[in-house]
Coordinates of C-alpha atoms in Angstrom, one line a residue:
X113 CA 0.0 0.0 0.0
X114 CA 1.3 3.5 -0.8
X115 CA 2.2 5.6 2.2
X116 CA 0.2 8.5 0.8
X117 CA -2.9 6.4 1.0
X118 CA -2.7 5.2 4.6
X119 CA -3.8 8.4 6.3
X120 CA -7.1 8.8 4.4
X121 CA -7.8 5.0 4.5
X122 CA -8.3 5.4 8.3
X123 CA -11.4 7.4 7.4
X124 CA -12.9 4.3 5.7
X125 CA -12.6 2.3 8.9
X126 CA -15.5 3.5 11.2
X127 CA -13.8 2.4 14.4
X128 CA -10.6 4.3 13.5
X129 CA -12.7 7.3 12.5
X130 CA -14.4 7.4 16.0
X131 CA -11.0 7.1 17.7
X132 CA -9.5 9.9 15.6
X133 CA -12.3 12.3 16.5
X134 CA -12.8 11.3 20.1
X135 CA -12.0 13.7 22.9
X136 CA -12.8 17.2 24.0
X137 CA -12.6 20.4 22.1
X138 CA -9.9 23.0 22.8
X139 CA -10.9 26.6 23.5
X140 CA -9.1 29.3 21.5
X141 CA -9.1 33.0 21.7
X142 CA -9.1 34.1 18.0
X143 CA -12.9 34.1 17.6
X144 CA -13.2 30.5 16.4
X145 CA -14.3 29.6 20.0
X146 CA -13.0 26.0 19.7
X147 CA -10.7 23.6 17.8
X148 CA -11.9 20.1 17.0
X149 CA -9.9 17.3 18.6
X150 CA -8.3 16.3 15.3
X151 CA -7.5 19.9 14.5
X152 CA -5.4 19.9 17.7
X153 CA -3.8 16.6 16.8
X154 CA -2.8 17.9 13.3
X155 CA -0.9 20.8 14.9
X156 CA 1.5 18.4 16.5
X157 CA 2.2 16.4 13.4
X158 CA 5.7 16.4 11.9
X159 CA 6.6 17.7 8.4
X160 CA 7.1 14.1 7.3
X161 CA 3.5 13.4 8.0
X162 CA 2.3 16.1 5.7
X163 CA 4.9 15.4 3.0
X164 CA 3.8 11.8 2.8
X165 CA 0.2 12.7 2.0
X166 CA -1.4 12.5 -1.4
X167 CA -1.2 15.7 -3.5
X168 CA -5.0 15.5 -3.5
X169 CA -5.2 15.8 0.3
X170 CA -6.3 19.1 1.7
X171 CA -3.8 18.8 4.5
X172 CA -0.9 18.9 2.1
X173 CA -0.5 22.6 1.4
X174 CA 1.7 22.6 -1.7
X175 CA 1.6 24.3 -5.1
X176 CA 0.7 21.6 -7.6
X177 CA 1.3 23.8 -10.6
X178 CA -1.9 22.6 -12.3
X179 CA -0.7 19.0 -12.1
X180 CA -3.9 17.6 -10.4
X181 CA -6.2 15.9 -12.9
X182 CA -9.4 13.9 -12.7
X183 CA -7.6 11.0 -14.3
X184 CA -4.9 11.2 -11.7
X185 CA -7.5 11.4 -8.9
X186 CA -9.2 8.2 -10.2
X187 CA -5.9 6.4 -10.1
X188 CA -5.5 7.5 -6.5
X189 CA -8.9 6.1 -5.7
X190 CA -8.2 2.6 -7.1
X191 CA -7.2 1.5 -3.7
X192 CA -10.9 1.8 -2.7
X193 CA -12.0 -0.8 -5.3
X194 CA -13.3 -4.0 -3.9
X195 CA -10.8 -6.6 -5.2
X196 CA -13.0 -9.6 -4.1
X197 CA -16.1 -8.5 -6.1
X198 CA -14.3 -6.5 -8.8
X199 CA -16.6 -3.6 -7.8
X200 CA -15.7 -0.3 -9.5
X201 CA -15.7 2.1 -6.6
X202 CA -15.6 5.2 -8.8
X203 CA -18.7 4.2 -10.9
X204 CA -20.7 3.6 -7.8
X205 CA -19.4 6.8 -6.1
X206 CA -20.0 9.0 -9.2
X207 CA -23.5 7.7 -9.9
X208 CA -24.9 7.6 -6.4
X209 CA -23.1 10.5 -4.7
X210 CA -21.6 13.0 -7.1
X211 CA -24.1 13.3 -9.9
X212 CA -27.0 13.9 -7.5
X213 CA -25.9 14.9 -4.0
X214 CA -22.8 16.9 -4.7
X215 CA -24.5 18.9 -7.4
X216 CA -27.3 19.6 -5.0
X217 CA -24.9 20.8 -2.3
X218 CA -23.0 23.0 -4.8
X219 CA -26.2 24.4 -6.2
X220 CA -25.7 22.8 -9.6
X221 CA -29.0 21.4 -10.7
X222 CA -29.1 19.6 -14.0
X223 CA -32.6 20.0 -15.3
X224 CA -31.4 19.8 -18.9
X225 CA -28.2 19.0 -20.8
X226 CA -27.1 22.7 -21.0
X227 CA -26.9 23.0 -17.2
X228 CA -23.4 22.5 -15.8
X229 CA -22.4 19.9 -13.2
X230 CA -19.4 20.0 -10.8
X231 CA -17.0 18.9 -13.5
X232 CA -17.8 21.6 -16.1
X233 CA -18.3 24.3 -13.4
X234 CA -15.0 23.8 -11.6
X235 CA -12.6 21.6 -13.6
X236 CA -10.5 23.0 -16.4
X237 CA -11.7 21.9 -19.8
X238 CA -9.5 21.8 -23.0
X239 CA -7.3 24.9 -23.0
X240 CA -8.8 26.6 -19.9
X241 CA -6.3 28.0 -17.4
X242 CA -6.2 28.6 -13.6
X243 CA -7.6 32.0 -14.3
X244 CA -10.6 30.4 -16.0
X245 CA -11.1 27.8 -13.3
X246 CA -9.4 29.0 -10.1
X247 CA -11.0 26.2 -8.0
X248 CA -9.8 23.3 -10.1
X249 CA -7.5 21.8 -7.5
X250 CA -9.9 22.5 -4.6
X251 CA -12.7 20.6 -6.4
X252 CA -10.5 17.5 -7.0
X253 CA -9.4 17.6 -3.3
X254 CA -13.1 17.7 -2.3
X255 CA -13.8 14.6 -4.4
X256 CA -10.7 12.8 -2.9
X257 CA -12.0 13.5 0.7
X258 CA -15.6 12.7 0.0
X259 CA -14.6 9.5 -1.7
X260 CA -13.1 8.0 1.4
X261 CA -16.2 9.1 3.4
X262 CA -18.4 7.5 0.8
X263 CA -16.4 4.2 1.1
X264 CA -17.1 4.2 4.8
X265 CA -20.8 5.1 4.6
X266 CA -22.6 5.7 1.3
X267 CA -25.4 7.4 3.3
X268 CA -23.2 10.3 4.6
X269 CA -23.1 12.5 1.5
X270 CA -26.8 11.8 0.9
X271 CA -27.6 13.1 4.4
X272 CA -25.3 16.0 4.0
X273 CA -27.4 17.1 1.0
X274 CA -30.8 17.1 2.8
X275 CA -32.5 20.4 3.7
X276 CA -35.9 21.4 4.9
X277 CA -36.7 17.9 6.1
X278 CA -38.0 17.1 9.6
X279 CA -36.7 13.5 9.5
X280 CA -33.3 14.3 8.1
X281 CA -30.1 13.7 10.1
X282 CA -29.2 17.1 11.6
X283 CA -25.4 17.0 11.0
X284 CA -23.6 19.4 13.3
X285 CA -19.9 19.9 13.7
X286 CA -20.1 21.3 17.2
X287 CA -21.4 18.8 19.8
X288 CA -23.1 16.4 17.4
X289 CA -26.5 15.0 18.3
X290 CA -26.7 11.7 20.2
X291 CA -30.3 10.9 19.4
X292 CA -29.9 8.7 16.3
X293 CA -28.1 5.4 15.7
X294 CA -25.2 6.6 13.7
X295 CA -24.6 10.0 15.4
X296 CA -21.1 9.2 16.6
X297 CA -20.1 7.9 13.2
X298 CA -21.7 10.8 11.3
X299 CA -20.2 13.3 13.7
X300 CA -16.8 11.8 12.9
X301 CA -17.3 12.3 9.1
X302 CA -18.3 15.9 9.7
X303 CA -15.4 16.5 12.0
X304 CA -13.1 15.0 9.3
X305 CA -14.6 17.3 6.7
X306 CA -14.1 20.4 8.7
X307 CA -10.7 19.5 10.1
X308 CA -9.3 18.9 6.6
X309 CA -10.9 21.8 4.7
X310 CA -10.3 24.4 7.4
X311 CA -6.7 23.4 8.3
X312 CA -5.0 25.9 5.9
X313 CA -7.8 28.5 5.9
X314 CA -7.5 31.9 7.4
X315 CA -8.8 32.7 10.9
X316 CA -11.5 34.9 9.3
X317 CA -13.0 32.0 7.3
X318 CA -12.8 29.7 10.3
X319 CA -14.5 32.2 12.5
X320 CA -17.5 32.6 10.1
X321 CA -18.0 28.9 9.5
X322 CA -17.7 27.9 13.2
X323 CA -20.0 30.8 14.3
X324 CA -22.8 30.4 11.8
X325 CA -25.3 29.3 14.4
X326 CA -24.6 32.4 16.6
X327 CA -24.4 34.6 13.5
X328 CA -27.8 33.6 12.1
X329 CA -29.4 33.7 15.5
X330 CA -28.2 37.3 16.2
X331 CA -28.9 38.4 12.7
X332 CA -32.5 37.2 13.1
X333 CA -33.0 39.0 16.4
X334 CA -31.4 42.2 15.2
X335 CA -32.5 42.1 11.5
X336 CA -34.5 45.3 11.8
X337 CA -31.8 47.2 13.7
X338 CA -28.1 46.4 13.8
X339 CA -28.0 44.2 10.7
X340 CA -30.7 46.0 8.7
X341 CA -28.3 47.7 6.3
X342 CA -26.2 44.7 5.4
X343 CA -29.0 42.1 4.7
X344 CA -29.7 43.4 1.2
X345 CA -26.0 43.2 0.2
X346 CA -24.8 40.6 -2.3
X347 CA -21.3 39.7 -3.3
X348 CA -19.5 37.6 -5.9
X349 CA -20.0 33.8 -5.9
X350 CA -16.3 33.1 -5.6
X351 CA -16.1 30.7 -2.6
X352 CA -14.3 27.5 -3.3
X353 CA -16.5 24.3 -3.5
X354 CA -15.0 23.0 -0.3
X355 CA -16.1 26.2 1.6
X356 CA -19.5 25.9 -0.1
X357 CA -19.9 22.4 1.3
X358 CA -19.3 23.6 4.8
X359 CA -21.6 26.6 4.4
X360 CA -24.3 24.3 3.0
X361 CA -24.0 22.1 6.0
X362 CA -24.6 25.0 8.4
X363 CA -27.6 26.2 6.4
X364 CA -29.1 22.7 6.2
X365 CA -29.0 22.5 10.0
X366 CA -31.0 25.6 10.3
X367 CA -33.6 24.5 7.8
X368 CA -33.9 21.1 9.4
X369 CA -34.8 22.8 12.7
X370 CA -37.4 24.9 11.0
X371 CA -39.0 21.9 9.3
X372 CA -39.0 20.0 12.5
X373 CA -41.0 22.7 14.3
X374 CA -43.4 23.0 11.4
X375 CA -44.0 19.2 11.5
X376 CA -44.7 19.2 15.2
X377 CA -47.2 22.1 15.4
X378 CA -50.1 19.7 14.6
X379 CA -48.8 17.1 16.9
X380 CA -48.6 19.0 20.2
X381 CA -51.9 20.9 20.3
X382 CA -54.4 18.1 21.2
X383 CA -56.6 18.5 24.2
X384 CA -55.5 17.2 27.6
X385 CA -57.2 17.2 31.0
X386 CA -56.3 17.1 34.7
X387 CA -57.2 13.4 34.9
X388 CA -55.5 12.3 31.6
X389 CA -52.7 10.6 33.5
X390 CA -55.1 8.9 35.9
X391 CA -57.1 7.7 32.9
X392 CA -54.0 6.1 31.4
X393 CA -53.1 4.6 34.7
X394 CA -56.6 3.0 34.9
X395 CA -56.4 1.6 31.3
X396 CA -55.9 -2.2 31.4
X397 CA -53.4 -2.3 28.6
X398 CA -51.0 0.7 28.8
X399 CA -49.0 -0.4 25.8
X400 CA -45.2 -0.5 25.4
X401 CA -44.7 2.4 27.8
X402 CA -46.4 2.4 31.2
X403 CA -47.4 5.3 33.4
X404 CA -44.2 5.2 35.3
X405 CA -42.3 5.8 32.0
X406 CA -44.5 8.8 31.2
X407 CA -44.1 10.3 34.7
X408 CA -40.3 10.1 34.5
X409 CA -40.3 11.6 31.0
X410 CA -42.5 14.4 32.3
X411 CA -39.8 15.1 34.9
X412 CA -37.1 15.0 32.2
X413 CA -39.0 17.6 30.2
X414 CA -38.9 19.9 33.2
X415 CA -35.2 19.3 33.7
X416 CA -34.6 20.1 30.0
X417 CA -36.7 23.3 30.3
X418 CA -34.7 24.4 33.4
X419 CA -31.5 24.0 31.4
X420 CA -29.2 23.3 34.3
X421 CA -28.9 20.7 37.0
X422 CA -30.7 21.6 40.2
X423 CA -29.9 21.3 43.9
X424 CA -32.6 20.8 46.5
X425 CA -32.5 22.9 49.7
X426 CA -35.5 22.5 51.9
X427 CA -38.6 23.0 49.9
X428 CA -36.8 24.7 46.9
X429 CA -34.7 23.7 44.0
X430 CA -31.8 25.9 43.0
X431 CA -29.5 26.1 39.9
X432 CA -26.0 27.6 39.6
X433 CA -27.5 30.8 38.3
X434 CA -29.5 31.2 41.5
X435 CA -32.7 30.3 39.7
X436 CA -35.1 28.7 42.2
X437 CA -38.4 26.8 41.9
X438 CA -40.5 25.5 44.8
X439 CA -41.2 21.8 45.3
X440 CA -44.9 22.6 45.0
X441 CA -44.3 24.1 41.5
X442 CA -42.1 21.1 40.6
X443 CA -44.9 18.7 41.5
X444 CA -47.5 20.8 39.6
X445 CA -45.4 21.1 36.4
X446 CA -44.6 17.4 36.3
X447 CA -48.2 16.6 36.8
X448 CA -49.2 19.0 34.0
X449 CA -46.5 17.5 31.7
X450 CA -47.7 13.9 32.5
X451 CA -51.3 14.8 31.7
X452 CA -50.3 16.2 28.3
X453 CA -48.2 13.2 27.4
X454 CA -50.8 10.7 28.7
X455 CA -53.6 12.4 26.7
X456 CA -51.6 11.7 23.5
X457 CA -51.0 8.1 24.6
X458 CA -54.8 7.7 25.1
X459 CA -55.4 9.1 21.6
X460 CA -52.8 6.7 20.2
X461 CA -50.7 9.6 18.6
X462 CA -48.4 8.3 15.9
X463 CA -45.7 9.8 13.8
X464 CA -45.2 8.5 10.3
X465 CA -41.8 8.8 8.7
X466 CA -40.9 8.4 5.0
X467 CA -38.2 5.8 5.7
X468 CA -36.7 3.5 8.2
X469 CA -33.1 4.8 8.5
X470 CA -31.6 5.6 11.9
X471 CA -34.5 3.9 13.7
X472 CA -37.1 6.3 12.3
X473 CA -40.0 4.0 11.4
X474 CA -38.8 1.3 13.7
X475 CA -39.3 3.6 16.8
X476 CA -42.8 4.4 17.9
X477 CA -43.6 7.3 20.2
X478 CA -44.3 4.8 23.2
X479 CA -41.0 3.1 22.4
X480 CA -39.2 6.5 22.5
X481 CA -40.9 7.3 25.8
X482 CA -39.9 4.0 27.3
X483 CA -36.3 4.3 26.1
X484 CA -35.9 7.8 27.3
X485 CA -37.3 6.8 30.7
X486 CA -35.2 3.7 31.1
X487 CA -31.8 5.1 30.1
X488 CA -32.0 8.1 32.5
X489 CA -32.2 8.4 36.4
X490 CA -35.2 6.5 37.9
X491 CA -36.4 9.1 40.4
X492 CA -37.6 12.7 39.9
X493 CA -35.0 14.1 42.3
X494 CA -32.1 12.4 40.5
X495 CA -33.5 13.6 37.1
X496 CA -33.5 17.3 38.3
X497 CA -30.0 16.8 39.7
X498 CA -28.6 15.2 36.6
X499 CA -25.8 17.1 34.8
X500 CA -27.1 15.9 31.5
X501 CA -29.9 13.6 30.2
X502 CA -29.1 10.7 27.8
X503 CA -31.2 10.9 24.6
X504 CA -28.9 8.6 22.6
X505 CA -30.6 6.7 19.8
X506 CA -33.9 8.4 20.2
X507 CA -34.9 10.1 17.0
X508 CA -34.9 13.8 17.4
X509 CA -38.5 14.2 16.3
X510 CA -39.6 12.4 19.5
X511 CA -37.4 14.2 22.0
X512 CA -38.4 17.5 20.4
X513 CA -42.1 16.5 20.5
X514 CA -41.8 15.7 24.3
X515 CA -40.3 19.1 25.0
X516 CA -42.7 21.1 22.8
X517 CA -45.8 19.2 24.0
X518 CA -45.1 19.9 27.7
X519 CA -44.1 23.5 27.0
X520 CA -47.4 23.9 25.0
X521 CA -49.3 22.6 28.1
X522 CA -47.6 25.2 30.3
X523 CA -48.4 28.0 27.9
X524 CA -52.0 26.7 27.5
X525 CA -52.5 27.0 31.3
X526 CA -51.3 30.6 31.0
X527 CA -53.6 31.2 27.9
X528 CA -50.5 32.0 25.9
X529 CA -50.5 28.9 23.8
X530 CA -51.3 30.7 20.5
X531 CA -48.2 32.8 21.0
X532 CA -46.2 29.6 21.6
X533 CA -47.5 28.1 18.3
X534 CA -46.9 31.3 16.4
X535 CA -43.2 31.2 17.5
X536 CA -42.9 27.7 16.0
X537 CA -44.0 28.7 12.6
X538 CA -41.6 29.7 9.9
X539 CA -40.0 33.1 10.6
X540 CA -39.7 35.5 7.6
X541 CA -36.7 37.0 9.3
X542 CA -34.9 33.7 9.2
X543 CA -35.5 33.4 5.4
X544 CA -34.2 36.9 4.9
X545 CA -31.0 36.1 6.9
X546 CA -30.5 32.8 5.0
X547 CA -30.9 34.7 1.7
X548 CA -28.1 37.0 2.8
X549 CA -25.9 34.0 3.9
X550 CA -26.5 32.2 0.5
X551 CA -25.9 35.4 -1.5
X552 CA -22.5 36.4 -0.1
X553 CA -19.1 34.8 0.0
X554 CA -17.6 34.0 3.4
X555 CA -15.0 36.8 3.2
X556 CA -17.7 39.4 2.6
X557 CA -19.8 38.0 5.5
X558 CA -16.8 38.4 7.8
X559 CA -16.2 41.9 6.5
X560 CA -19.8 42.9 7.1
X561 CA -19.8 41.6 10.6
X562 CA -16.4 43.1 11.4
X563 CA -17.7 46.5 10.1
X564 CA -20.6 46.3 12.5
X565 CA -18.4 45.4 15.5
X566 CA -16.1 48.3 14.8
X567 CA -19.0 50.7 14.7
X568 CA -20.3 49.4 18.0
X569 CA -16.8 49.8 19.6
X570 CA -16.5 53.3 18.2
X571 CA -19.9 54.1 19.6
X572 CA -18.9 52.9 23.0
X573 CA -15.7 55.0 22.9
X574 CA -17.7 58.1 21.9
X575 CA -20.1 57.5 24.8
X576 CA -17.3 57.0 27.2
X577 CA -17.9 53.3 27.7
X578 CA -14.2 52.4 27.4
X579 CA -14.0 49.6 30.0
X580 CA -13.2 46.3 28.4
X581 CA -13.8 47.9 25.0
X582 CA -11.9 45.1 23.3
X583 CA -14.3 42.6 24.8
X584 CA -17.3 44.2 23.1
X585 CA -18.8 41.5 20.9
X586 CA -21.7 41.2 18.5
X587 CA -21.1 37.8 16.9
X588 CA -17.4 36.7 17.0
X589 CA -16.6 35.7 20.6
X590 CA -13.0 36.3 21.7
X591 CA -11.4 35.0 24.9
X592 CA -11.3 31.6 26.4
X593 CA -14.6 29.7 26.7
X594 CA -15.3 26.9 29.2
X595 CA -16.4 24.1 26.8
X596 CA -18.6 21.2 28.0
X597 CA -16.8 17.9 28.4
X598 CA -17.6 15.3 25.7
X599 CA -16.2 12.2 27.5

């Protein structure tokens, strides 16, 4: 085996992939907030490690003088062929991943023969030069990286391409979900993607890509004020395909969240009564989940709502932020939650999914309730005291339902349920912000945000608010962060 193939072949082994990306993130002060575990590992590698890599590897930062070719790439990928079955890896990879999903990710739809795909858009044709196709090498490096991921899991690139789908796998680079079967593995693929593509990128690009969730959230909240002037701006479509892939991933995560909320609106608004839990308790056949399971999950929903572990002192519960709640209110809220969940059980509420991947169709709502109850603490006090709750291998649609259903019950008692539902509907401000994100290259987005931050700092100086002026932040957060443990 060629030495240059060994490093990326580790990606095709799922156990090796998990080991590579295992560990805690490292806080950094340059605005990125964190470094992925493998990003930290790469910084300690010797020059010989990088020099031994394939010229098609993102980690090898050399000037290839236009020597990278699609033919050469395919030769590099011969090692991925299945010798036992004579299976042509490239044909399978090209037909099932590149022609459909990669074109979707890069915004290259082929509705007719005149439309360009990734080859014609980014690779040099005939006598074209680097000036004509400046992202030629980057495109080939993308294919090289994605090929090894596809060898490990043909479903990864397909999931990466999904947007606006409540049942899709929400792929996140920062603290991946743990509520579906392949979350640890998929999180490894995404960490591999980011670690490779961002390794030689500027701090500015890394800041934007790692802060997109914060950026979009703050732009939505301040879209009519601080960000109003920039949201109509548009810039050249000159990002490399690799950066477009990472930006697409961040956008798809936002649209997944919106689609999930839209889907759940009709699921959480059914009637419930003060005796719904007792009615379920008195039913002869309670089904896969019994009343004890529903009660424990009702307590878990309260713990999730509170956000932090609680400590009991006398008749009150306290969090680190000095938030307090009386035992009487705890008992009332758990009873309210239990009645709402039990009412749905009595009405045999079902969720239908379009497929069976990641335990979707194989997991019913009662099965999810039972699993969530059994894999967490078994008393209410222990649940409220728990640092975290374990939602591993429970499809997100169910955990999100449980939380929204119980929150709806609380708002209903306050006669504010219509407001709660309205907040779950698509937000036009989000669409406006996403339009801005899609319509600008990453360098321009960084420049726009930096412009706003400089204006805010100047305004503070003029007003005499000069204490900690360098710490004034709008989006990019500088300074050390205390990151949650992953192990």
